[in-house]
Amino acid sequence: MKYIFKTMIIAILISLTFINIEPMAHADQDAKWEKIKESGELRVGLSADYAPFEFEKTVKGKSEYAGIDIDLAKKIAKDNHLKLKIVNMQFDSLLGALKTGKIDVIISGMTSTPERKKEVDFSDSYTKTGNVMLIRKSDKNKFHTLKDFSNKKVAAQKGTEQEKIAQQEIENADISSLNRLPDAILAVKSNKVEGLVIEKPVAEAYVKQNNSLMIANVNFNEEKKDNVIAVPKNSPILLANVNKSIKEVNDQHLISKYMDKASKDMQDDSSFFDKYGAFFIKGLKNTILISMIGVVLGAVLGALIALAKLSKFKLLSWIASIYIEFLRGTPMLVQVFLVFFGTTAVLGLDVSALVCGTIALVINSSAYIAEIFRAGINAVDKGQTEAAQCLGLNYSKTMRYIILPQAIKNILPALGNEFVTLIKESSIVSTIGVGEIMFNAQVVQGISFDPFTPLIIAAIMYFVLTFTLSRGMSLIEGRMKASD
Ligand code: ARG
């Protein structure tokens, strides 16, 4: 008997150590809230491609966020005496950013769903929206019920409820999930898909600005759902404060006021360049900045890595090889996300998207540049080293005075090419919200409701940059040849 009792207790103790006892959240304990209070700043994550909820508008050549969610965010910040910081990124990156602590709340027209509730906590509802199908006006007579879309191509924004609804309600639909809403609109306009599943107020905003589009006369089974604010789990005080502001908003019917303001903000009659020129110029500056830092620091780091790889110390040369192979063998997009989320999740640092993007570019280019250096050095005739050694020069002197000056002639043109590549690749950091050319083109797509023109402008800007650069490089190369 005693024996059984003893084993039972031991068994219970052992199993207890394996059960993950979740720390109970006390209503008066909230580390997240403490942190926010301490910083004096509320970081609100959103995807500003979603008028009338959130979009960017221009005021005297400067961009500003506007929309229902922005007004709501402003109210919450003000009610709690906090400064508001908007962090704009792709919708499907928001949950990750909230969980890793990049942002404090999500206010992005987000729908409350059971799946998401497992990951984050939701506030009370501040509005309800239903879904519609956006189509081309010219197809008006083609679609009468949802069934007419079966086996057809239909678009939805990636990571949204609409993506799921399209899967559930349209039989055999071929769904294109696009990261950004303007891309999805463009897909409809350019006949890539037959329709776009989208929330009603957003569809109405787009229809107002695009007379080739309309809302199809078909109904979804999915009923209207709550739009809510997401906060990290176990942040009871933050949640309570958010709910307090929402209650006021609901009691005073502020959402309809915010909505009226948003509709006004969406209209503006000045010319395309007046309205959006500033975005492209800002983007141009940032693209040049990050690519320059990318090549310059990338070259410094790359040179060290090339020397490490050429070193006689096996271990050093090994590490350098692994570094180079890893960076060349993984997509830049993945590297960008690793730096972006890794800095907070692993290192616990709060680093801006611009800095993260630049770091990712430097690291990525350093691997390619290391190979450029190594090839450049190897291409110098062996006889040169031998001759230098005969003259009694040591390794570092041989490198400095004999090999490197000659290697530079091989290296420079390749470095120029790397610069050109980097300018183009830098567009990838737009995914984490770095305000370079592509990012701003996407912003303009969102505000102007014109998905095409901003892309053309971005393409021209990249081309002018890279073309001038490669012309400049060939001039320099020509000079160098002449000096031989
Ligand atoms: N309400 C939808 C959802 O939560 C879509 C929200 C998309 N928001 C945005 N800012 N793009 O899935």
Short mmCIF file of C-alpha atoms and ligand atoms in Angstrom, two decimals:
data_model
loop_
_atom_site.label_atom_id
_atom_site.label_comp_id
_atom_site.label_asym_id
_atom_site.label_seq_id
_atom_site.Cartn_x
_atom_site.Cartn_y
_atom_site.Cartn_z
CA MET A 1 0.00 0.00 0.00
CA LYS A 2 2.67 2.42 1.11
CA TYR A 3 4.63 1.48 -1.98
CA ILE A 4 1.74 2.24 -4.36
CA PHE A 5 1.19 5.56 -2.66
CA LYS A 6 4.83 6.47 -3.05
CA THR A 7 4.93 5.59 -6.76
CA MET A 8 1.76 7.57 -7.33
CA ILE A 9 3.26 10.67 -5.78
CA ILE A 10 6.43 10.27 -7.80
CA ALA A 11 4.39 9.78 -10.97
CA ILE A 12 2.39 12.91 -10.27
CA LEU A 13 5.53 14.91 -9.57
CA ILE A 14 7.17 13.73 -12.77
CA SER A 15 4.13 14.49 -14.89
CA LEU A 16 3.82 17.91 -13.29
CA THR A 17 7.28 18.84 -14.45
CA PHE A 18 6.27 18.02 -18.01
CA ILE A 19 3.03 19.93 -17.97
CA ASN A 20 3.68 23.41 -19.08
CA ILE A 21 2.08 25.51 -16.40
CA GLU A 22 1.20 28.74 -18.14
CA PRO A 23 1.99 31.72 -15.96
CA MET A 24 -1.39 32.99 -14.81
CA ALA A 25 -2.02 36.45 -16.08
CA HIS A 26 -2.97 38.65 -13.20
CA ALA A 27 -5.27 41.45 -14.13
CA ASP A 28 -2.93 43.89 -12.44
CA GLN A 29 0.25 42.59 -14.06
CA ASP A 30 1.18 43.49 -17.58
CA ALA A 31 4.81 43.64 -18.62
CA LYS A 32 3.85 44.78 -22.10
CA TRP A 33 1.93 47.73 -20.79
CA GLU A 34 4.81 48.66 -18.48
CA LYS A 35 7.11 48.68 -21.46
CA ILE A 36 4.78 50.84 -23.53
CA LYS A 37 4.38 53.32 -20.69
CA GLU A 38 8.11 53.45 -20.20
CA SER A 39 8.80 54.19 -23.86
CA GLY A 40 5.92 56.66 -24.01
CA GLU A 41 5.08 55.35 -27.45
CA LEU A 42 2.38 53.09 -28.84
CA ARG A 43 3.57 51.18 -31.90
CA VAL A 44 0.61 50.36 -34.10
CA GLY A 45 1.15 47.86 -36.90
CA LEU A 46 -0.98 48.00 -40.03
CA SER A 47 -0.98 47.53 -43.75
CA ALA A 48 -1.80 50.91 -45.29
CA ASP A 49 -3.25 49.49 -48.48
CA TYR A 50 -6.77 49.32 -47.20
CA ALA A 51 -8.89 52.41 -47.70
CA PRO A 52 -11.08 53.49 -45.96
CA PHE A 53 -9.48 51.67 -42.99
CA GLU A 54 -5.90 52.76 -43.54
CA PHE A 55 -4.14 54.42 -46.43
CA GLU A 56 -1.68 57.18 -47.10
CA LYS A 57 -2.59 60.60 -48.42
CA THR A 58 -0.46 63.53 -49.43
CA VAL A 59 -0.58 66.89 -47.81
CA LYS A 60 1.64 69.44 -49.54
CA GLY A 61 3.92 66.79 -50.94
CA LYS A 62 4.23 64.96 -47.63
CA SER A 63 2.66 61.62 -46.90
CA GLU A 64 0.36 61.11 -44.00
CA TYR A 65 -1.61 58.14 -42.80
CA ALA A 66 -5.37 58.46 -42.86
CA GLY A 67 -8.46 56.34 -42.40
CA ILE A 68 -10.75 54.88 -39.75
CA ASP A 69 -8.05 52.79 -38.10
CA ILE A 70 -5.65 55.73 -37.98
CA ASP A 71 -8.21 57.90 -36.20
CA LEU A 72 -8.91 55.05 -33.84
CA ALA A 73 -5.18 54.59 -33.19
CA LYS A 74 -4.80 58.32 -32.56
CA LYS A 75 -7.62 58.21 -30.05
CA ILE A 76 -6.18 55.26 -28.17
CA ALA A 77 -2.75 56.89 -28.03
CA LYS A 78 -4.24 60.19 -26.86
CA ASP A 79 -6.50 58.58 -24.25
CA ASN A 80 -3.43 56.96 -22.75
CA HIS A 81 -1.07 59.92 -23.13
CA LEU A 82 1.17 58.06 -25.54
CA LYS A 83 2.87 59.11 -28.74
CA LEU A 84 1.59 57.22 -31.76
CA LYS A 85 4.00 55.39 -34.03
CA ILE A 86 2.57 53.79 -37.16
CA VAL A 87 4.48 50.78 -38.45
CA ASN A 88 3.38 50.01 -41.99
CA MET A 89 4.00 46.49 -43.36
CA GLN A 90 2.39 43.69 -45.31
CA PHE A 91 -0.79 42.35 -43.80
CA ASP A 92 0.48 38.79 -43.50
CA SER A 93 3.56 39.92 -41.53
CA LEU A 94 1.52 41.66 -38.85
CA LEU A 95 0.79 38.71 -36.55
CA GLY A 96 4.45 37.70 -36.55
CA ALA A 97 5.49 41.27 -35.80
CA LEU A 98 3.06 41.43 -32.87
CA LYS A 99 4.25 38.13 -31.44
CA THR A 100 7.92 39.03 -31.70
CA GLY A 101 7.34 42.43 -30.12
CA LYS A 102 8.04 44.60 -33.17
CA ILE A 103 4.69 46.29 -32.62
CA ASP A 104 2.37 46.68 -29.63
CA VAL A 105 -1.03 46.35 -31.31
CA ILE A 106 -2.48 45.61 -34.74
CA ILE A 107 -5.15 47.97 -36.03
CA SER A 108 -5.52 46.90 -39.62
CA GLY A 109 -9.15 46.16 -40.36
CA MET A 110 -8.43 42.78 -38.83
CA THR A 111 -11.26 40.29 -38.49
CA SER A 112 -11.65 38.27 -35.31
CA THR A 113 -11.24 34.57 -36.10
CA PRO A 114 -10.80 31.53 -33.84
CA GLU A 115 -7.44 30.64 -35.46
CA ARG A 116 -5.99 34.07 -34.79
CA LYS A 117 -7.38 34.04 -31.26
CA LYS A 118 -4.99 31.22 -30.46
CA GLU A 119 -2.07 33.50 -31.27
CA VAL A 120 -3.17 36.88 -29.96
CA ASP A 121 -5.92 38.52 -27.93
CA PHE A 122 -8.64 40.59 -29.50
CA SER A 123 -10.36 43.75 -28.37
CA ASP A 124 -14.08 44.41 -28.55
CA SER A 125 -15.47 45.07 -32.01
CA TYR A 126 -15.40 48.58 -33.48
CA THR A 127 -17.20 47.78 -36.74
CA LYS A 128 -18.58 44.85 -38.67
CA THR A 129 -17.96 44.10 -42.32
CA GLY A 130 -19.16 41.61 -44.88
CA ASN A 131 -17.60 40.41 -48.09
CA VAL A 132 -18.28 41.05 -51.75
CA MET A 133 -16.83 40.04 -55.09
CA LEU A 134 -15.19 42.76 -57.13
CA ILE A 135 -15.29 42.28 -60.91
CA ARG A 136 -14.78 44.15 -64.17
CA LYS A 137 -17.81 46.12 -65.34
CA SER A 138 -17.47 44.51 -68.72
CA ASP A 139 -18.25 41.13 -67.08
CA LYS A 140 -21.43 42.39 -65.52
CA ASN A 141 -23.64 39.85 -67.28
CA LYS A 142 -21.30 36.91 -66.80
CA PHE A 143 -21.70 36.40 -63.06
CA HIS A 144 -25.03 35.92 -61.30
CA THR A 145 -24.23 33.57 -58.43
CA LEU A 146 -21.10 32.39 -56.67
CA LYS A 147 -21.34 29.17 -58.69
CA ASP A 148 -20.45 31.11 -61.82
CA PHE A 149 -16.98 31.52 -60.34
CA SER A 150 -16.30 27.82 -59.89
CA ASN A 151 -13.21 26.66 -61.78
CA LYS A 152 -12.33 30.30 -62.39
CA LYS A 153 -9.40 32.34 -61.21
CA VAL A 154 -10.21 34.46 -58.18
CA ALA A 155 -7.90 36.72 -56.16
CA ALA A 156 -7.67 37.56 -52.46
CA GLN A 157 -5.16 39.34 -50.26
CA LYS A 158 -2.69 36.93 -48.71
CA GLY A 159 -3.21 35.96 -45.09
CA THR A 160 -6.69 37.49 -44.93
CA GLU A 161 -10.06 36.00 -44.13
CA GLN A 162 -11.07 36.66 -47.72
CA GLU A 163 -8.51 34.14 -48.88
CA LYS A 164 -10.20 31.50 -46.74
CA ILE A 165 -13.71 32.49 -47.74
CA ALA A 166 -12.75 32.17 -51.39
CA GLN A 167 -11.48 28.65 -50.71
CA GLN A 168 -14.55 27.64 -48.74
CA GLU A 169 -17.31 29.13 -50.79
CA ILE A 170 -16.20 28.89 -54.37
CA GLU A 171 -16.10 25.41 -55.74
CA ASN A 172 -12.77 24.48 -57.27
CA ALA A 173 -11.65 28.06 -57.44
CA ASP A 174 -8.15 28.72 -58.59
CA ILE A 175 -7.09 31.28 -55.98
CA SER A 176 -4.32 33.82 -56.47
CA SER A 177 -3.18 35.06 -53.08
CA LEU A 178 -1.49 38.40 -53.45
CA ASN A 179 0.48 40.13 -50.74
CA ARG A 180 -0.92 43.53 -51.31
CA LEU A 181 -4.39 44.62 -52.10
CA PRO A 182 -3.45 46.94 -54.99
CA ASP A 183 -1.80 43.97 -56.71
CA ALA A 184 -5.04 42.07 -56.36
CA ILE A 185 -6.99 44.97 -57.86
CA LEU A 186 -4.49 45.12 -60.70
CA ALA A 187 -5.00 41.41 -61.26
CA VAL A 188 -8.72 42.01 -61.78
CA LYS A 189 -8.22 45.03 -63.99
CA SER A 190 -5.70 43.30 -66.20
CA ASN A 191 -7.80 40.15 -66.69
CA LYS A 192 -5.46 37.95 -64.68
CA VAL A 193 -8.37 36.86 -62.48
CA GLU A 194 -12.14 37.05 -62.84
CA GLY A 195 -12.88 38.48 -59.44
CA LEU A 196 -11.51 39.57 -56.06
CA VAL A 197 -13.00 38.60 -52.71
CA ILE A 198 -12.81 41.73 -50.63
CA GLU A 199 -14.48 43.48 -47.71
CA LYS A 200 -17.37 45.68 -48.75
CA PRO A 201 -16.23 49.14 -47.62
CA VAL A 202 -12.85 48.59 -49.24
CA ALA A 203 -14.46 47.43 -52.47
CA GLU A 204 -16.64 50.53 -52.48
CA ALA A 205 -13.60 52.75 -52.06
CA TYR A 206 -11.93 51.13 -55.07
CA VAL A 207 -15.05 51.21 -57.23
CA LYS A 208 -15.37 54.94 -56.62
CA GLN A 209 -11.92 55.52 -58.07
CA ASN A 210 -11.95 52.94 -60.87
CA ASN A 211 -14.82 53.15 -63.29
CA SER A 212 -13.90 49.88 -64.94
CA LEU A 213 -14.74 47.96 -61.75
CA MET A 214 -17.97 47.03 -60.00
CA ILE A 215 -19.30 44.89 -57.17
CA ALA A 216 -20.85 41.69 -58.52
CA ASN A 217 -24.39 40.89 -57.60
CA VAL A 218 -23.54 37.67 -55.75
CA ASN A 219 -23.76 36.80 -52.06
CA PHE A 220 -21.43 34.97 -49.72
CA ASN A 221 -22.78 32.72 -46.97
CA GLU A 222 -20.20 34.03 -44.54
CA GLU A 223 -21.95 36.59 -42.40
CA LYS A 224 -20.68 39.99 -41.31
CA LYS A 225 -17.78 39.74 -38.92
CA ASP A 226 -16.20 41.93 -36.27
CA ASN A 227 -13.22 44.12 -36.98
CA VAL A 228 -11.05 44.22 -33.91
CA ILE A 229 -7.69 45.30 -32.55
CA ALA A 230 -5.12 42.61 -31.78
CA VAL A 231 -2.87 42.77 -28.71
CA PRO A 232 -0.24 40.28 -27.54
CA LYS A 233 -1.46 37.52 -25.24
CA ASN A 234 -1.21 38.12 -21.50
CA SER A 235 -1.46 41.90 -21.69
CA PRO A 236 -4.62 42.52 -19.69
CA ILE A 237 -4.02 46.20 -18.95
CA LEU A 238 -3.20 47.03 -22.55
CA LEU A 239 -6.33 45.20 -23.64
CA ALA A 240 -8.49 46.93 -21.04
CA ASN A 241 -7.23 50.34 -22.10
CA VAL A 242 -7.82 49.59 -25.77
CA ASN A 243 -11.34 48.42 -24.95
CA LYS A 244 -12.00 51.54 -22.93
CA SER A 245 -11.28 53.73 -25.96
CA ILE A 246 -13.32 51.46 -28.23
CA LYS A 247 -16.27 51.73 -25.88
CA GLU A 248 -16.15 55.51 -26.14
CA VAL A 249 -15.86 55.29 -29.90
CA ASN A 250 -18.91 53.06 -30.05
CA ASP A 251 -20.95 55.07 -27.53
CA GLN A 252 -20.30 58.31 -29.37
CA HIS A 253 -20.72 56.78 -32.85
CA LEU A 254 -17.30 58.03 -33.85
CA ILE A 255 -16.70 55.40 -36.54
CA SER A 256 -19.18 57.00 -38.93
CA LYS A 257 -17.43 60.33 -38.35
CA TYR A 258 -14.05 58.72 -39.03
CA MET A 259 -15.56 57.19 -42.16
CA ASP A 260 -16.76 60.56 -43.49
CA LYS A 261 -13.33 62.00 -42.88
CA ALA A 262 -11.72 59.05 -44.67
CA SER A 263 -13.93 59.54 -47.73
CA LYS A 264 -12.88 63.17 -47.91
CA ASP A 265 -9.23 62.23 -47.51
CA MET A 266 -9.54 59.83 -50.40
CA GLN A 267 -10.46 62.62 -52.81
CA ASP A 268 -7.93 65.06 -54.13
CA ASP A 269 -7.92 66.66 -57.57
CA SER A 270 -4.33 67.85 -58.09
CA SER A 271 -2.08 66.21 -60.71
CA PHE A 272 -0.45 62.80 -60.27
CA PHE A 273 3.00 64.27 -59.81
CA ASP A 274 1.85 66.96 -57.39
CA LYS A 275 0.19 64.35 -55.30
CA TYR A 276 2.70 61.54 -55.39
CA GLY A 277 6.01 62.97 -56.62
CA ALA A 278 7.23 63.31 -53.06
CA PHE A 279 6.80 59.58 -52.47
CA PHE A 280 9.01 58.65 -55.38
CA ILE A 281 11.67 61.15 -54.43
CA LYS A 282 11.74 59.87 -50.88
CA GLY A 283 11.97 56.34 -52.24
CA LEU A 284 14.78 57.27 -54.61
CA LYS A 285 16.82 58.77 -51.78
CA ASN A 286 16.42 55.68 -49.64
CA THR A 287 17.19 53.26 -52.47
CA ILE A 288 20.41 55.14 -53.24
CA LEU A 289 21.28 55.33 -49.55
CA ILE A 290 20.79 51.68 -48.72
CA SER A 291 22.44 50.39 -51.89
CA MET A 292 25.47 52.62 -51.37
CA ILE A 293 25.86 51.48 -47.79
CA GLY A 294 25.29 47.97 -49.11
CA VAL A 295 28.23 48.07 -51.53
CA VAL A 296 30.60 50.12 -49.40
CA LEU A 297 30.20 48.19 -46.14
CA GLY A 298 29.63 45.02 -48.14
CA ALA A 299 33.00 45.60 -49.83
CA VAL A 300 34.79 46.14 -46.52
CA LEU A 301 33.25 43.04 -45.01
CA GLY A 302 33.63 41.13 -48.28
CA ALA A 303 37.36 41.97 -48.49
CA LEU A 304 37.92 40.60 -44.99
CA ILE A 305 35.99 37.47 -45.82
CA ALA A 306 37.90 36.98 -49.07
CA LEU A 307 41.18 37.26 -47.17
CA ALA A 308 39.86 34.80 -44.61
CA LYS A 309 38.92 32.39 -47.35
CA LEU A 310 42.37 32.68 -48.96
CA SER A 311 44.04 32.30 -45.60
CA LYS A 312 46.35 29.41 -44.78
CA PHE A 313 44.49 28.82 -41.53
CA LYS A 314 42.10 26.04 -42.49
CA LEU A 315 39.50 26.91 -39.85
CA LEU A 316 39.28 30.54 -40.94
CA SER A 317 39.00 29.64 -44.57
CA TRP A 318 36.34 27.10 -43.68
CA ILE A 319 34.21 29.58 -41.79
CA ALA A 320 34.50 32.03 -44.66
CA SER A 321 33.39 29.36 -47.14
CA ILE A 322 30.37 28.45 -45.05
CA TYR A 323 29.42 32.11 -44.72
CA ILE A 324 29.65 32.68 -48.45
CA GLU A 325 27.85 29.49 -49.44
CA PHE A 326 25.05 30.04 -46.97
CA LEU A 327 24.36 33.57 -48.12
CA ARG A 328 24.57 32.73 -51.78
CA GLY A 329 22.47 29.62 -51.34
CA THR A 330 19.49 31.17 -49.54
CA PRO A 331 17.00 33.68 -50.91
CA MET A 332 17.59 37.30 -50.02
CA LEU A 333 13.92 37.54 -49.01
CA VAL A 334 14.50 34.94 -46.31
CA GLN A 335 17.65 36.72 -45.13
CA VAL A 336 15.77 39.99 -44.87
CA PHE A 337 13.09 38.41 -42.72
CA LEU A 338 15.68 36.62 -40.60
CA VAL A 339 17.40 39.90 -39.79
CA PHE A 340 14.11 41.71 -39.28
CA PHE A 341 12.51 39.23 -36.92
CA GLY A 342 15.77 37.84 -35.55
CA THR A 343 16.91 41.17 -34.15
CA THR A 344 13.87 41.31 -31.87
CA ALA A 345 13.05 37.65 -31.30
CA VAL A 346 16.59 36.36 -30.79
CA LEU A 347 18.65 39.38 -29.82
CA GLY A 348 15.87 41.32 -28.12
CA LEU A 349 16.80 44.56 -29.90
CA ASP A 350 14.34 47.07 -31.24
CA VAL A 351 15.88 47.92 -34.59
CA SER A 352 14.08 49.93 -37.25
CA ALA A 353 13.12 48.36 -40.56
CA LEU A 354 15.54 50.67 -42.38
CA VAL A 355 18.47 49.50 -40.29
CA CYS A 356 17.43 45.83 -40.55
CA GLY A 357 17.04 46.12 -44.31
CA THR A 358 20.43 47.77 -44.67
CA ILE A 359 22.11 45.15 -42.49
CA ALA A 360 20.57 42.40 -44.61
CA LEU A 361 21.82 44.08 -47.79
CA VAL A 362 25.34 44.52 -46.39
CA ILE A 363 25.53 40.90 -45.27
CA ASN A 364 24.12 39.58 -48.51
CA SER A 365 26.37 41.67 -50.74
CA SER A 366 29.45 40.89 -48.64
CA ALA A 367 29.20 37.23 -49.68
CA TYR A 368 29.10 38.08 -53.39
CA ILE A 369 31.78 40.74 -53.04
CA ALA A 370 34.02 38.31 -51.16
CA GLU A 371 33.92 36.05 -54.20
CA ILE A 372 34.64 39.00 -56.47
CA PHE A 373 37.71 39.87 -54.41
CA ARG A 374 38.89 36.29 -54.29
CA ALA A 375 38.55 35.86 -58.03
CA GLY A 376 40.26 39.21 -58.60
CA ILE A 377 43.19 38.25 -56.41
CA ASN A 378 43.49 34.77 -57.90
CA ALA A 379 43.50 36.23 -61.39
CA VAL A 380 46.77 38.03 -60.74
CA ASP A 381 49.53 35.98 -62.26
CA LYS A 382 51.33 33.61 -59.82
CA GLY A 383 54.64 34.93 -61.15
CA GLN A 384 53.92 38.25 -59.47
CA THR A 385 53.87 36.68 -56.01
CA GLU A 386 56.97 34.68 -56.76
CA ALA A 387 58.79 37.76 -58.03
CA ALA A 388 57.78 39.73 -54.95
CA GLN A 389 59.02 36.95 -52.69
CA CYS A 390 62.31 36.84 -54.53
CA LEU A 391 62.64 40.56 -53.81
CA GLY A 392 62.21 39.69 -50.14
CA LEU A 393 58.69 41.11 -49.61
CA ASN A 394 56.61 39.43 -46.93
CA TYR A 395 52.96 38.30 -47.35
CA SER A 396 51.24 41.50 -46.33
CA LYS A 397 53.60 43.70 -48.31
CA THR A 398 53.20 41.47 -51.37
CA MET A 399 49.47 41.82 -51.02
CA ARG A 400 49.54 45.54 -50.44
CA TYR A 401 52.03 46.68 -53.05
CA ILE A 402 51.96 44.01 -55.73
CA ILE A 403 48.82 41.92 -55.79
CA LEU A 404 45.99 44.22 -54.64
CA PRO A 405 46.79 47.14 -56.98
CA GLN A 406 46.59 44.74 -59.91
CA ALA A 407 43.61 42.89 -58.53
CA ILE A 408 41.67 46.14 -58.22
CA LYS A 409 41.53 46.36 -61.99
CA ASN A 410 39.72 43.04 -62.11
CA ILE A 411 37.63 43.83 -59.08
CA LEU A 412 36.29 47.28 -59.87
CA PRO A 413 34.12 46.39 -62.87
CA ALA A 414 32.64 43.42 -61.04
CA LEU A 415 32.00 45.62 -58.03
CA GLY A 416 30.13 48.02 -60.30
CA ASN A 417 27.95 45.16 -61.46
CA GLU A 418 27.31 44.21 -57.86
CA PHE A 419 26.19 47.77 -57.20
CA VAL A 420 23.73 47.56 -60.10
CA THR A 421 22.43 44.23 -58.79
CA LEU A 422 22.11 45.63 -55.31
CA ILE A 423 20.04 48.59 -56.48
CA LYS A 424 17.58 46.18 -58.01
CA GLU A 425 17.65 43.67 -55.14
CA SER A 426 17.15 46.41 -52.58
CA SER A 427 13.51 46.42 -53.67
CA ILE A 428 13.12 43.26 -51.58
CA VAL A 429 13.44 45.18 -48.33
CA SER A 430 10.15 46.87 -49.16
CA THR A 431 8.53 43.73 -47.72
CA ILE A 432 9.55 44.69 -44.19
CA GLY A 433 8.52 48.28 -44.68
CA VAL A 434 11.71 50.10 -45.69
CA GLY A 435 10.63 53.21 -47.60
CA GLU A 436 12.61 52.70 -50.79
CA ILE A 437 11.37 53.07 -54.39
CA MET A 438 9.29 49.91 -54.57
CA PHE A 439 7.74 50.47 -51.19
CA ASN A 440 6.69 53.97 -52.11
CA ALA A 441 5.38 52.83 -55.48
CA GLN A 442 3.21 50.38 -53.57
CA VAL A 443 2.08 53.11 -51.23
CA VAL A 444 1.06 55.22 -54.22
CA GLN A 445 -0.76 52.24 -55.69
CA GLY A 446 -2.73 52.13 -52.49
CA ILE A 447 -3.57 55.81 -52.24
CA SER A 448 -4.14 56.52 -55.90
CA PHE A 449 -6.20 53.37 -56.46
CA ASP A 450 -4.19 53.13 -59.64
CA PRO A 451 -2.20 49.92 -59.48
CA PHE A 452 -0.35 50.33 -62.77
CA THR A 453 1.15 53.81 -63.18
CA PRO A 454 3.25 53.67 -59.98
CA LEU A 455 4.85 50.43 -61.18
CA ILE A 456 5.82 52.00 -64.49
CA ILE A 457 7.35 54.95 -62.68
CA ALA A 458 9.26 52.64 -60.34
CA ALA A 459 10.56 50.62 -63.30
CA ILE A 460 11.75 53.78 -65.05
CA MET A 461 13.46 55.01 -61.89
CA TYR A 462 15.34 51.74 -61.37
CA PHE A 463 16.31 51.68 -65.00
CA VAL A 464 17.63 55.24 -65.02
CA LEU A 465 19.64 54.48 -61.88
CA THR A 466 21.18 51.25 -63.11
CA PHE A 467 21.71 52.45 -66.67
CA THR A 468 23.56 55.61 -65.62
CA LEU A 469 25.59 53.59 -63.20
CA SER A 470 26.69 50.99 -65.73
CA ARG A 471 27.48 53.71 -68.28
CA GLY A 472 29.59 55.45 -65.65
CA MET A 473 31.33 52.18 -64.88
CA SER A 474 32.23 51.53 -68.50
CA LEU A 475 33.69 55.03 -68.74
CA ILE A 476 35.90 54.36 -65.75
CA GLU A 477 36.85 50.97 -67.14
CA GLY A 478 37.81 52.56 -70.44
CA ARG A 479 40.06 55.01 -68.62
CA MET A 480 41.69 52.21 -66.68
CA LYS A 481 42.38 50.23 -69.84
CA ALA A 482 43.97 53.33 -71.35
CA SER A 483 46.23 53.66 -68.30
CA ASP A 484 47.56 50.12 -68.76
N1 ARG B 1 -10.42 41.81 -42.45
C1 ARG B 1 -9.60 40.95 -43.21
C2 ARG B 1 -8.83 40.02 -42.31
O1 ARG B 1 -8.61 40.27 -41.17
C3 ARG B 1 -8.64 41.68 -44.12
C4 ARG B 1 -7.86 42.79 -43.48
C5 ARG B 1 -6.80 43.32 -44.42
N2 ARG B 1 -6.23 44.51 -43.89
C6 ARG B 1 -5.35 45.29 -44.53
N3 ARG B 1 -4.96 46.38 -43.93
N4 ARG B 1 -4.89 44.98 -45.70
O2 ARG B 1 -8.41 38.99 -42.74
#
